[in-house]
Coordinates of N, CA and C in Angstrom, one line a residue:
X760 N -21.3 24.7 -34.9 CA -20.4 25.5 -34.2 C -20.9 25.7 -32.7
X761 N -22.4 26.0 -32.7 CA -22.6 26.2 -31.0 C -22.4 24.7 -30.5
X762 N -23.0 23.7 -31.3 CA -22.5 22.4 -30.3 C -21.1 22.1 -29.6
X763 N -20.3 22.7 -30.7 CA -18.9 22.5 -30.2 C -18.4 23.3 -28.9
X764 N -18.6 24.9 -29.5 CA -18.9 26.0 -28.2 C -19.5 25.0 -26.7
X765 N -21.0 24.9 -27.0 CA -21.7 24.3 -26.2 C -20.1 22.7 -24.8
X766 N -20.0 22.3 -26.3 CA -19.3 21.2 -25.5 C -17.9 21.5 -24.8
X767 N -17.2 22.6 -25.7 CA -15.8 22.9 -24.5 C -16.4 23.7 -23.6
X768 N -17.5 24.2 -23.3 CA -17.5 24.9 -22.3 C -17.8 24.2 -20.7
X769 N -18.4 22.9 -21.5 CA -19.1 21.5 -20.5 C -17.8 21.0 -19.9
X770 N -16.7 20.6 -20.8 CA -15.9 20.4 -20.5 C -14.6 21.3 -19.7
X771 N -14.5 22.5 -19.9 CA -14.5 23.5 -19.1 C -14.5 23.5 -17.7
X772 N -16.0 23.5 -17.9 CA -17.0 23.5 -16.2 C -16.7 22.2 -15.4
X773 N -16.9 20.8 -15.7 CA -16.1 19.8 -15.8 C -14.8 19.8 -14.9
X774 N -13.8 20.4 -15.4 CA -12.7 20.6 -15.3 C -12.5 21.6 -13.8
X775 N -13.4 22.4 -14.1 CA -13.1 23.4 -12.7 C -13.9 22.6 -12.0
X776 N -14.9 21.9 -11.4 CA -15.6 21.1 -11.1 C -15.1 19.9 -10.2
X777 N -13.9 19.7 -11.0 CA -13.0 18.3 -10.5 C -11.8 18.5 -10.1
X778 N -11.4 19.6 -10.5 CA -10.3 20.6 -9.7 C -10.3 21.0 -8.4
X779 N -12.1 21.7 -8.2 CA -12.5 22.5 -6.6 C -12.4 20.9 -5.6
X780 N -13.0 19.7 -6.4 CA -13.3 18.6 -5.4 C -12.2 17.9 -4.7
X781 N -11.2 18.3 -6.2 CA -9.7 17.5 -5.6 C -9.1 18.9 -4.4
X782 N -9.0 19.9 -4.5 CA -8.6 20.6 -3.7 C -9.0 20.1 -2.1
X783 N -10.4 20.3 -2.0 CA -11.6 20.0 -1.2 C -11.6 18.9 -0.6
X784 N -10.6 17.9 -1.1 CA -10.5 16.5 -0.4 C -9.5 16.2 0.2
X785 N -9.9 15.3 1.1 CA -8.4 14.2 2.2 C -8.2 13.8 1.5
X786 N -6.5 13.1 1.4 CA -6.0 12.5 1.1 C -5.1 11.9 1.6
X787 N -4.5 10.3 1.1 CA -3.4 9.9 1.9 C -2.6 9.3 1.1
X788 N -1.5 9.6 1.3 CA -0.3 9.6 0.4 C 1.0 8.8 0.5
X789 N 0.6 7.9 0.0 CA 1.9 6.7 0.2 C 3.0 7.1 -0.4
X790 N 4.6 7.2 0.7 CA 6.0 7.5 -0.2 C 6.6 6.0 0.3
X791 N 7.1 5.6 -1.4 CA 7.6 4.2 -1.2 C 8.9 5.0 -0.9
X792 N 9.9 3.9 0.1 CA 10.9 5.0 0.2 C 12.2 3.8 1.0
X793 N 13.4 3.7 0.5 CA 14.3 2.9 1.4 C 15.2 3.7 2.2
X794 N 15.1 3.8 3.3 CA 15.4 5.1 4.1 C 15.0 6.3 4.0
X795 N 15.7 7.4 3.3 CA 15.1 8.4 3.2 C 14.8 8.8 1.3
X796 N 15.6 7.8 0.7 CA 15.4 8.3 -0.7 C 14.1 7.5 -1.4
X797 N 13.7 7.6 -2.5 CA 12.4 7.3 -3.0 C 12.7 5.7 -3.6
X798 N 12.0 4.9 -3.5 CA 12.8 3.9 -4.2 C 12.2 3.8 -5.6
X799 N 13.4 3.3 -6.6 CA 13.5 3.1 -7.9 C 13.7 1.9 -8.1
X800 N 12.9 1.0 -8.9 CA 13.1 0.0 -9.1 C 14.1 -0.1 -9.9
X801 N 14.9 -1.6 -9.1 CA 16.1 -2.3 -9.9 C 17.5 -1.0 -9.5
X802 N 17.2 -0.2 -8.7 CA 18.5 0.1 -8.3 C 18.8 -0.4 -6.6
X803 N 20.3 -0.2 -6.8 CA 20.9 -1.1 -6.1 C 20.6 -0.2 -4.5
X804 N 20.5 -1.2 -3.5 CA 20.6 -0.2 -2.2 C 21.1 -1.1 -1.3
X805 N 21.5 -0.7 -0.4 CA 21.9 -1.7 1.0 C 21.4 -1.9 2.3
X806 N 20.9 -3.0 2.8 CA 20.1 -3.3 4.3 C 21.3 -3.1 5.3
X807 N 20.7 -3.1 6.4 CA 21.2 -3.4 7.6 C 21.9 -4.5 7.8
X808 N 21.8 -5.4 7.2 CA 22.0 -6.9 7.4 C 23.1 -7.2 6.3
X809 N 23.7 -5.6 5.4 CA 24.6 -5.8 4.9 C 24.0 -6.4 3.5
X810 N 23.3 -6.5 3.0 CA 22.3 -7.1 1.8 C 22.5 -6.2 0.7
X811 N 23.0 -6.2 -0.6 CA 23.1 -5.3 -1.4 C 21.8 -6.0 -2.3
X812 N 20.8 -5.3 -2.6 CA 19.6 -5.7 -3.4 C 19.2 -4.5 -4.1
X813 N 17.9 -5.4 -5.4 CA 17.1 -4.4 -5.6 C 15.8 -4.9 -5.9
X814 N 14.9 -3.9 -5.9 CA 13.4 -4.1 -5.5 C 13.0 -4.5 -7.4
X815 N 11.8 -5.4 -7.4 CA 11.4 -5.1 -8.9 C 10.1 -4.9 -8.5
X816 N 9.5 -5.5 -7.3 CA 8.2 -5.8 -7.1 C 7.8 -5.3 -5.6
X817 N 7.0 -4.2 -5.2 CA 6.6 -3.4 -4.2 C 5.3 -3.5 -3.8
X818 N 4.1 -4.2 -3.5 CA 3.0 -3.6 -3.7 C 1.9 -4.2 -2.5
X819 N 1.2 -4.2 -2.1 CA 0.4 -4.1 -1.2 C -1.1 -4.0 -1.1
X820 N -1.9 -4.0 -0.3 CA -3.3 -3.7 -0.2 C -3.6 -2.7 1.2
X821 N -4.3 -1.6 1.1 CA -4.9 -0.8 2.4 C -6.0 -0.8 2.5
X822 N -6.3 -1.6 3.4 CA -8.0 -2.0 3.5 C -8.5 -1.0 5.0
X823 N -9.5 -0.3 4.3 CA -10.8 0.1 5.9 C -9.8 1.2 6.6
X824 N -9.5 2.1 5.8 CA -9.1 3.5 6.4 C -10.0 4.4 7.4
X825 N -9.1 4.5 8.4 CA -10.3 5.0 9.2 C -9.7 7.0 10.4
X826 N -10.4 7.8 9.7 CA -9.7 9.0 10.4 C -10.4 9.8 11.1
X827 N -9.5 9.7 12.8 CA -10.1 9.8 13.7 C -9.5 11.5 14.5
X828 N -10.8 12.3 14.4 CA -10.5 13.9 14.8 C -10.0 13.8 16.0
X829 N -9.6 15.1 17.0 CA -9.6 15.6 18.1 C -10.9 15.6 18.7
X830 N -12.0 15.7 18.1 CA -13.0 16.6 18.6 C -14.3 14.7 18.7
X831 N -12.8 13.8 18.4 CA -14.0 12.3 19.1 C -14.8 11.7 17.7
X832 N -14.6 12.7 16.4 CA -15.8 11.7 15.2 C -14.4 11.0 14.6
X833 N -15.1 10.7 13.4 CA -14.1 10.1 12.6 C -15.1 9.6 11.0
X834 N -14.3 9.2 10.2 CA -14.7 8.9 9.0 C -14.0 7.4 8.7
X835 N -14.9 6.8 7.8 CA -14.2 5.2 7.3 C -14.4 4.8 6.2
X836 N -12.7 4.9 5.1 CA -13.7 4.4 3.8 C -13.3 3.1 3.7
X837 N -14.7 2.2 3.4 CA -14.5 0.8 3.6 C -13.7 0.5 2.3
X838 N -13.2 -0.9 2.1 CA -12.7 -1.7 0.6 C -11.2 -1.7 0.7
X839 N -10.5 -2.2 -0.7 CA -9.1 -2.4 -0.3 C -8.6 -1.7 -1.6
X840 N -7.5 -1.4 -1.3 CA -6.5 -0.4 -2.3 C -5.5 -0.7 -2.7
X841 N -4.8 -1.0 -3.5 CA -4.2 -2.0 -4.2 C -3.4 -0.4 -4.4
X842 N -1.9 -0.6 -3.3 CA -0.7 0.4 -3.9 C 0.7 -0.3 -4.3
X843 N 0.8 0.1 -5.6 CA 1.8 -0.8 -6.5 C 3.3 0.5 -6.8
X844 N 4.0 0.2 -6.3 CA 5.5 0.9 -6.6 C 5.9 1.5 -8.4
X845 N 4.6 0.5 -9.1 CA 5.1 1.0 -10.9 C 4.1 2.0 -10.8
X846 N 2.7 2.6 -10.2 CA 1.6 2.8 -10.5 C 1.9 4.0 -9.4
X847 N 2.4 5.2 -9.9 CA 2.2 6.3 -9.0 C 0.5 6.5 -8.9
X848 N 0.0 6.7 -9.3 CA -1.6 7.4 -9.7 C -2.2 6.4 -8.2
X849 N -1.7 5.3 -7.7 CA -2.1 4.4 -7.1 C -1.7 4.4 -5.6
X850 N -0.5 5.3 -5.3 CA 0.0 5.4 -4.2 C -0.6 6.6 -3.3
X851 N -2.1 7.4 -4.1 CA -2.5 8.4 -3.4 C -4.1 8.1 -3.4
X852 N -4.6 8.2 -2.2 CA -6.0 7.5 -2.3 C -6.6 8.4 -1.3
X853 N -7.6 9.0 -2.6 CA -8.9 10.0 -2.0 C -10.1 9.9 -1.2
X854 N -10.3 9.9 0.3 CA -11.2 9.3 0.7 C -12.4 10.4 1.0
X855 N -12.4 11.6 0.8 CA -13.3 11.7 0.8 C -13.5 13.5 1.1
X856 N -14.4 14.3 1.5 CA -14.7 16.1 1.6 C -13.4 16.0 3.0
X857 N -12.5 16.9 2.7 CA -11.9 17.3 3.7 C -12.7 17.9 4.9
X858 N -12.8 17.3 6.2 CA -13.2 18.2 7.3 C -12.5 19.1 7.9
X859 N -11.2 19.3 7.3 CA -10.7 20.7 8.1 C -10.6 20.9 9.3
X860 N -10.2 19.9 10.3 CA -10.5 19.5 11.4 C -9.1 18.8 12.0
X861 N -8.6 18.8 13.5 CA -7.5 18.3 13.6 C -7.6 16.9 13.7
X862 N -6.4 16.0 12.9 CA -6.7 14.5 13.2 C -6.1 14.1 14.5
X863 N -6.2 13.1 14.5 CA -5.7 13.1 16.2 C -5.1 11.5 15.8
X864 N -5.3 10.5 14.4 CA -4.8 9.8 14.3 C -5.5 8.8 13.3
X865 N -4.8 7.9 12.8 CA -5.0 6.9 11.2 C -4.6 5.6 11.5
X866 N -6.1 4.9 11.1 CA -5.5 3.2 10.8 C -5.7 3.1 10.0
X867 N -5.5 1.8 9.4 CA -6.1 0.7 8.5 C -4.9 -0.3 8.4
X868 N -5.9 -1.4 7.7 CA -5.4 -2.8 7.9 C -4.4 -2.7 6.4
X869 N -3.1 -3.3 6.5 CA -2.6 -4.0 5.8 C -3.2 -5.7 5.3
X870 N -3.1 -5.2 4.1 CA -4.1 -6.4 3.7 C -5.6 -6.7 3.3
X871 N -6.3 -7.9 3.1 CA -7.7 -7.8 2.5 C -8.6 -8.6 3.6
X872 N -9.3 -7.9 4.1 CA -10.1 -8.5 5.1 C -10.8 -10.1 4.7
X873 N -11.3 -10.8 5.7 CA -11.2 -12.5 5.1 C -13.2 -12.2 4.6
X874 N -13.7 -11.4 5.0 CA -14.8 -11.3 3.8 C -14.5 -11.5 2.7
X875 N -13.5 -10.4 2.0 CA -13.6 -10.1 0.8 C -12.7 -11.2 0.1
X876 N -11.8 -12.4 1.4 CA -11.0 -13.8 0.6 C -11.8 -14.6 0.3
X877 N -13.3 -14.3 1.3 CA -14.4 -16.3 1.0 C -15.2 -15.8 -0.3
X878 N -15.2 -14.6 -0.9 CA -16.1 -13.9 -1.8 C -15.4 -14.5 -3.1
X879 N -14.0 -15.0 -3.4 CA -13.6 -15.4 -4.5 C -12.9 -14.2 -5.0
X880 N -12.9 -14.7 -6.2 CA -11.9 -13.9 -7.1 C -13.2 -12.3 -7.1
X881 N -12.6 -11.3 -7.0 CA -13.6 -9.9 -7.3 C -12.5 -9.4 -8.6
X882 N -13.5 -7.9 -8.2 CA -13.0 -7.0 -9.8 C -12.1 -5.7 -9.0
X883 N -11.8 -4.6 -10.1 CA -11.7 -3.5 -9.1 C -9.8 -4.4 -8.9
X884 N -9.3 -3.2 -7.8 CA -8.2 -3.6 -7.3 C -7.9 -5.5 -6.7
X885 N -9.1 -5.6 -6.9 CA -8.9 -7.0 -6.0 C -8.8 -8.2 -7.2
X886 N -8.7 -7.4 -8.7 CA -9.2 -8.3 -9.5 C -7.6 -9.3 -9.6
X887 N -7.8 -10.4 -9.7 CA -7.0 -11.4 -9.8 C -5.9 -11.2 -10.8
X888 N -6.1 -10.3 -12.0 CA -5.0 -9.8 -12.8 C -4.2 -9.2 -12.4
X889 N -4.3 -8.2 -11.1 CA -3.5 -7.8 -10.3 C -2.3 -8.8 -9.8
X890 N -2.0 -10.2 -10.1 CA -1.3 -10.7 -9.6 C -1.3 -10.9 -7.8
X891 N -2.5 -10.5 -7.1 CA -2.5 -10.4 -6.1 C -3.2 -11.6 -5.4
X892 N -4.0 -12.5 -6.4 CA -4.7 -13.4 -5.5 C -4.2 -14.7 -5.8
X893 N -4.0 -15.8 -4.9 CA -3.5 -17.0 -4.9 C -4.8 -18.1 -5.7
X894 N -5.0 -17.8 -4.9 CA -6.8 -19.4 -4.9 C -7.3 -19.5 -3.9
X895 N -8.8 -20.0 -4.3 CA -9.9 -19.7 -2.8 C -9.6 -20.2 -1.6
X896 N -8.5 -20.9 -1.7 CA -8.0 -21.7 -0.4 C -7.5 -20.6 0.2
X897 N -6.4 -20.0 -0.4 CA -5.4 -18.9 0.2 C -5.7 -17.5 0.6
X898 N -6.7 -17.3 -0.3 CA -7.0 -16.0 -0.9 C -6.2 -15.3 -1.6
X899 N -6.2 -13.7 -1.1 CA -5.1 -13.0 -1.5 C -3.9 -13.0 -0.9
X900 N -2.5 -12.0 -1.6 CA -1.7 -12.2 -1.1 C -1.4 -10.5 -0.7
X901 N -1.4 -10.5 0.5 CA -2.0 -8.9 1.4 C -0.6 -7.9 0.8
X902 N 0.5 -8.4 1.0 CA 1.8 -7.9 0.4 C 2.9 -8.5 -0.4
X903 N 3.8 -7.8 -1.5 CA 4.2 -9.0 -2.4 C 5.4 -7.8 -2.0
X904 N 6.6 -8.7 -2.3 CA 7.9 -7.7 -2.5 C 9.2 -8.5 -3.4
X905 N 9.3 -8.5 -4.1 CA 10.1 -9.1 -4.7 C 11.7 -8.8 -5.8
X906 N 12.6 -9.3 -5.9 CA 13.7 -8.7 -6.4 C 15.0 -9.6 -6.2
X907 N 16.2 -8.9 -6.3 CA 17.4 -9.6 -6.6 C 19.0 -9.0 -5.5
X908 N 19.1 -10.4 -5.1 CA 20.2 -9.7 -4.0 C 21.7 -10.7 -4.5
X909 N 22.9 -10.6 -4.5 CA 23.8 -11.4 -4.3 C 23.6 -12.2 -3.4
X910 N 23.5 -12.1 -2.0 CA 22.9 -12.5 -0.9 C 22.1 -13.9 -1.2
X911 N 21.0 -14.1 -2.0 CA 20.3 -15.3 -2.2 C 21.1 -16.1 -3.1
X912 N 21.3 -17.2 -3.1 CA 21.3 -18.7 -3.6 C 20.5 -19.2 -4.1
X913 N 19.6 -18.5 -5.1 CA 18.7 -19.0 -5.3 C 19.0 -18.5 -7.2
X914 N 17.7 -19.3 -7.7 CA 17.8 -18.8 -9.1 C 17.9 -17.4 -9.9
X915 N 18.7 -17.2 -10.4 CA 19.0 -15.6 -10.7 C 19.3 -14.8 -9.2
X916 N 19.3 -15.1 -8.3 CA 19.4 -14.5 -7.2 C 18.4 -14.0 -6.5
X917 N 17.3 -14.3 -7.2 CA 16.1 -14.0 -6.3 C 15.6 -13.6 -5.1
X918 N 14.3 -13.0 -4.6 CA 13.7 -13.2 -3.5 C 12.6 -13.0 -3.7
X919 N 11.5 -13.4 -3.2 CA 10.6 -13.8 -3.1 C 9.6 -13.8 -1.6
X920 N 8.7 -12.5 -1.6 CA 7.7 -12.2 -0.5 C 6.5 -12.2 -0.6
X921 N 5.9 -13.1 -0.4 CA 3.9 -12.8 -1.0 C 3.5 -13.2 0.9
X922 N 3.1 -12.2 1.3 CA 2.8 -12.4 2.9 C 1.3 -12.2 2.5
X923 N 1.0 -13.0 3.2 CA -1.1 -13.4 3.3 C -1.1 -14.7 3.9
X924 N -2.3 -14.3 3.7 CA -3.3 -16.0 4.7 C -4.3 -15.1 5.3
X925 N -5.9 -15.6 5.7 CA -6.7 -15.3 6.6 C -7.3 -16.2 7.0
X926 N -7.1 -17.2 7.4 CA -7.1 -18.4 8.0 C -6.5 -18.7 9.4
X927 N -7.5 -18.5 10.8 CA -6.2 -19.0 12.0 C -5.7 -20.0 11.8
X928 N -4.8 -20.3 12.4 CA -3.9 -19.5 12.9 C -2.7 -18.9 12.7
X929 N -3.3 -18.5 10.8 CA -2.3 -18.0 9.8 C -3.0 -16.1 9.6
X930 N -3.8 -16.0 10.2 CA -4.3 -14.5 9.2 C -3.0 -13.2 9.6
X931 N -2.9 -13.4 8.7 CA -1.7 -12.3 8.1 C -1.8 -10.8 8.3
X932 N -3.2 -10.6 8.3 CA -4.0 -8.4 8.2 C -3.3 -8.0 9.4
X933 N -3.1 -7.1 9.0 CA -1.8 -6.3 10.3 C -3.1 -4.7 10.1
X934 N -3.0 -4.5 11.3 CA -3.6 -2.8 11.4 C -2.3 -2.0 11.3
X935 N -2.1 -1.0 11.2 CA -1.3 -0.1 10.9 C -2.1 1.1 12.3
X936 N -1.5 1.8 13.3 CA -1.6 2.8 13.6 C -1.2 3.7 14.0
X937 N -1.4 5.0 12.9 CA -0.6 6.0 13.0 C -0.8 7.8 13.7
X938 N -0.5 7.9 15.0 CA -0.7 8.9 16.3 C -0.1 10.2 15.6
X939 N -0.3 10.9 15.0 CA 0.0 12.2 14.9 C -1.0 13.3 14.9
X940 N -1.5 14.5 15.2 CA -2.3 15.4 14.7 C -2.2 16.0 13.5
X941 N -2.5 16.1 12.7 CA -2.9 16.8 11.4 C -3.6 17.3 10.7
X942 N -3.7 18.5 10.6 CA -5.1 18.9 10.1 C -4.9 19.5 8.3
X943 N -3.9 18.9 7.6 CA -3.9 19.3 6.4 C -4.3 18.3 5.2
X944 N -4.7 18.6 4.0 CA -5.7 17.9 3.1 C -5.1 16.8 2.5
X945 N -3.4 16.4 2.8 CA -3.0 15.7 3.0 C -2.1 14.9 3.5
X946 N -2.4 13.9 4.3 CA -1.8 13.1 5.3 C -0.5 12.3 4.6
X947 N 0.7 12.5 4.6 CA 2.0 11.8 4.2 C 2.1 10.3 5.0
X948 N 1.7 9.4 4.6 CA 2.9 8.1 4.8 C 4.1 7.5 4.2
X949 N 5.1 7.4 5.2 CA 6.3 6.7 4.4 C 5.8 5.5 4.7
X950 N 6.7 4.8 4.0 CA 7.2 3.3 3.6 C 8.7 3.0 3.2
X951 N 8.7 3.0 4.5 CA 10.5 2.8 4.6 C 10.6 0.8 4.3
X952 N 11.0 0.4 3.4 CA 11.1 -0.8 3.1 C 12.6 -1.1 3.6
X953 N 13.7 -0.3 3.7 CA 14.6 -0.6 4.7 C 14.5 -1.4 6.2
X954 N 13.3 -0.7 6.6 CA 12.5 -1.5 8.0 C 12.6 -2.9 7.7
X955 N 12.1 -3.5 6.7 CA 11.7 -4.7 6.4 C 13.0 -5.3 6.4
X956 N 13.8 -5.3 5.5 CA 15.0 -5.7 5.1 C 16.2 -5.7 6.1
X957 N 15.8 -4.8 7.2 CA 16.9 -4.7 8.4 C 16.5 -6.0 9.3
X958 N 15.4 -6.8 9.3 CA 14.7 -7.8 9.7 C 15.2 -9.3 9.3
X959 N 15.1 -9.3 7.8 CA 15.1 -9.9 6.9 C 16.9 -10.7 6.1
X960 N 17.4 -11.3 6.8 CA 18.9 -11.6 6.1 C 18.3 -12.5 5.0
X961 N 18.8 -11.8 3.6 CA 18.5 -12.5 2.8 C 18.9 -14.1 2.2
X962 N 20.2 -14.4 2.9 CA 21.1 -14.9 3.2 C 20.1 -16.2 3.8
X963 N 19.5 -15.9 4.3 CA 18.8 -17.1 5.7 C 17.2 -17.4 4.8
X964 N 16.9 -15.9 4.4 CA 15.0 -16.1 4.1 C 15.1 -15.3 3.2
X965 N 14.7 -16.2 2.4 CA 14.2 -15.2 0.6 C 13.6 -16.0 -0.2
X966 N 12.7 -16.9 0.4 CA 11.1 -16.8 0.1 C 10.3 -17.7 0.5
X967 N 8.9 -16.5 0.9 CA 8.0 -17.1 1.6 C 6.5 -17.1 0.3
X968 N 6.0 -18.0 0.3 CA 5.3 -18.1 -1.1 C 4.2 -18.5 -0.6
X969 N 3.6 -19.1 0.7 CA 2.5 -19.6 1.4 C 2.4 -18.7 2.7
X970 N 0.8 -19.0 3.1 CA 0.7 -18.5 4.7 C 1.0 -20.0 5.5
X971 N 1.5 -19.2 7.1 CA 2.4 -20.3 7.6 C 2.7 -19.4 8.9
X972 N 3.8 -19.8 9.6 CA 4.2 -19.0 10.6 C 5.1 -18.3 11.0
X973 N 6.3 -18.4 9.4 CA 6.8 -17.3 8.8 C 6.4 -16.4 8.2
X974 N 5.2 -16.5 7.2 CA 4.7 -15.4 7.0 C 4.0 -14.4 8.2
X975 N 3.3 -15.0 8.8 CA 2.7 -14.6 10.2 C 4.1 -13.3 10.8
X976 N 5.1 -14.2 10.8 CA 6.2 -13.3 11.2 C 6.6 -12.2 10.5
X977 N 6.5 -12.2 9.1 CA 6.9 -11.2 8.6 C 5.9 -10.1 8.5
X978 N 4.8 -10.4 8.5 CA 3.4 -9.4 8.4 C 3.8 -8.4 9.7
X979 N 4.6 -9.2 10.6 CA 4.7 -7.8 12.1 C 5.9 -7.0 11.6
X980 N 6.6 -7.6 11.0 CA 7.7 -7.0 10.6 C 7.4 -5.9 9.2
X981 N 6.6 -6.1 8.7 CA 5.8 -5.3 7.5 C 5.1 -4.0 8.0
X982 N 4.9 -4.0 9.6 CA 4.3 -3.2 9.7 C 5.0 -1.6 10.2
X983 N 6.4 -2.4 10.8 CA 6.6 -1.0 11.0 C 7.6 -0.7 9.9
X984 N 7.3 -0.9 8.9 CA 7.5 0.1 7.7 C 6.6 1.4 7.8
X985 N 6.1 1.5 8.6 CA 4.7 2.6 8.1 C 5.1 3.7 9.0
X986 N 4.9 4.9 8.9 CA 5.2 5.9 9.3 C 4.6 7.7 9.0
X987 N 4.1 8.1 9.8 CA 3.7 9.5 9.7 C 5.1 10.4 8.6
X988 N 5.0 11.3 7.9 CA 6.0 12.1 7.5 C 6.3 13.0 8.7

């Protein structure tokens, strides 16, 4: 009986423990989003370009975050983050003691830096079961988007986005940088994938499956998806 006592109380303390730390921390918060609503996979939405589609496959890497105060410091958490549209738990990433301090602004690279492509297949987010890595030629593939439009001519209607390469005069890593002040424990980014698709006639391009200088193209176009709330 006291072991048991003994043990919910551990777990208890535990609990408040991991509660005070999450309070206590930055965070940054990915909203997958097509315009202003949240997106749902496999429902229907419409591009700019007049495209009636839907998403099955959303997902990305955020490598080397880096948050820079008013007051000139900044913090950087190195590695890459694998944010996937089925995996809420994955679209919010803790980097570390909140400083309580004004931001004055946010990068990081879209994509896997070419260290971590000559390193081979890794574990963790990077692990190849992820569906994220091609082969040691290619590496990984920095962003994948994939789904079904009338629009394509292709099998089932398809389309098909795996943007990567780190190889000149193919490297694909796009920086993201985002200018706002902020000083609350969590930083909002959208992901307006409408951006993309307003780019993109599916009609003409619906799919890029190699690095090249289409893909090259679309990685600029990937980027201003990104956005302060």
């Amino acid at each position: 009986m006291i072991r048991w006592k003994l043990a919910a109380l551990f777990c208890f303390l535990f609990f408040l423990h991991a509660s005070a730390q999450e309070k206590d921390s930055l965070r940054l918060q990915f909203h997958l989003k097509f315009d202003k609503a949240s997106i749902v996979p496999n429902q229907k939405y419409i591009s700019k370009q007049n495209d009636t589609l839907q998403l099955e496959t959303f997902r990305f890497y955020v490598t080397d975050i880096e948050i820079h105060y008013a007051d000139n410091s900044s913090i950087k958490t190195k590695g890459s983050h694998l944010v996937d549209i089925e995996l809420p738990a994955s679209q919010k990433i803790t980097l570390g003691l909140n400083q309580k301090k004004e931001i004055k602004f946010v990068n990081f690279s879209i994509g896997v830096d070419s260290l971590s492509n000559v390193s081979g297949a890794l574990s963790g987010d990077l692990d190849p079961a992820k569906g994220m890595y091609w082969a040691w030629q290619s590496g990984y593939i920095n962003m994948k988007v994939e789904g079904k439009s009338m629009s394509c001519k292709t099998r089932k209607n398809q389309f098909q986005f795996h943007i990567g390469g780190y190889l000149k005069p193919n490297n694909a890593l796009r920086i993201v940088t985002l200018n706002a002040p902020k000083n609350s424990a969590t930083i909002d980014v959208d992901v307006n994938a409408a951006a993309f698709f307003a780019e993109v006639p599916l009609s003409e391009t619906n799919s890029i499956m190699i690095p090249g200088k289409r893909a090259m193209q679309l990685a600029d176009v990937a980027v201003k998806m990104f956005s302060l709330e």
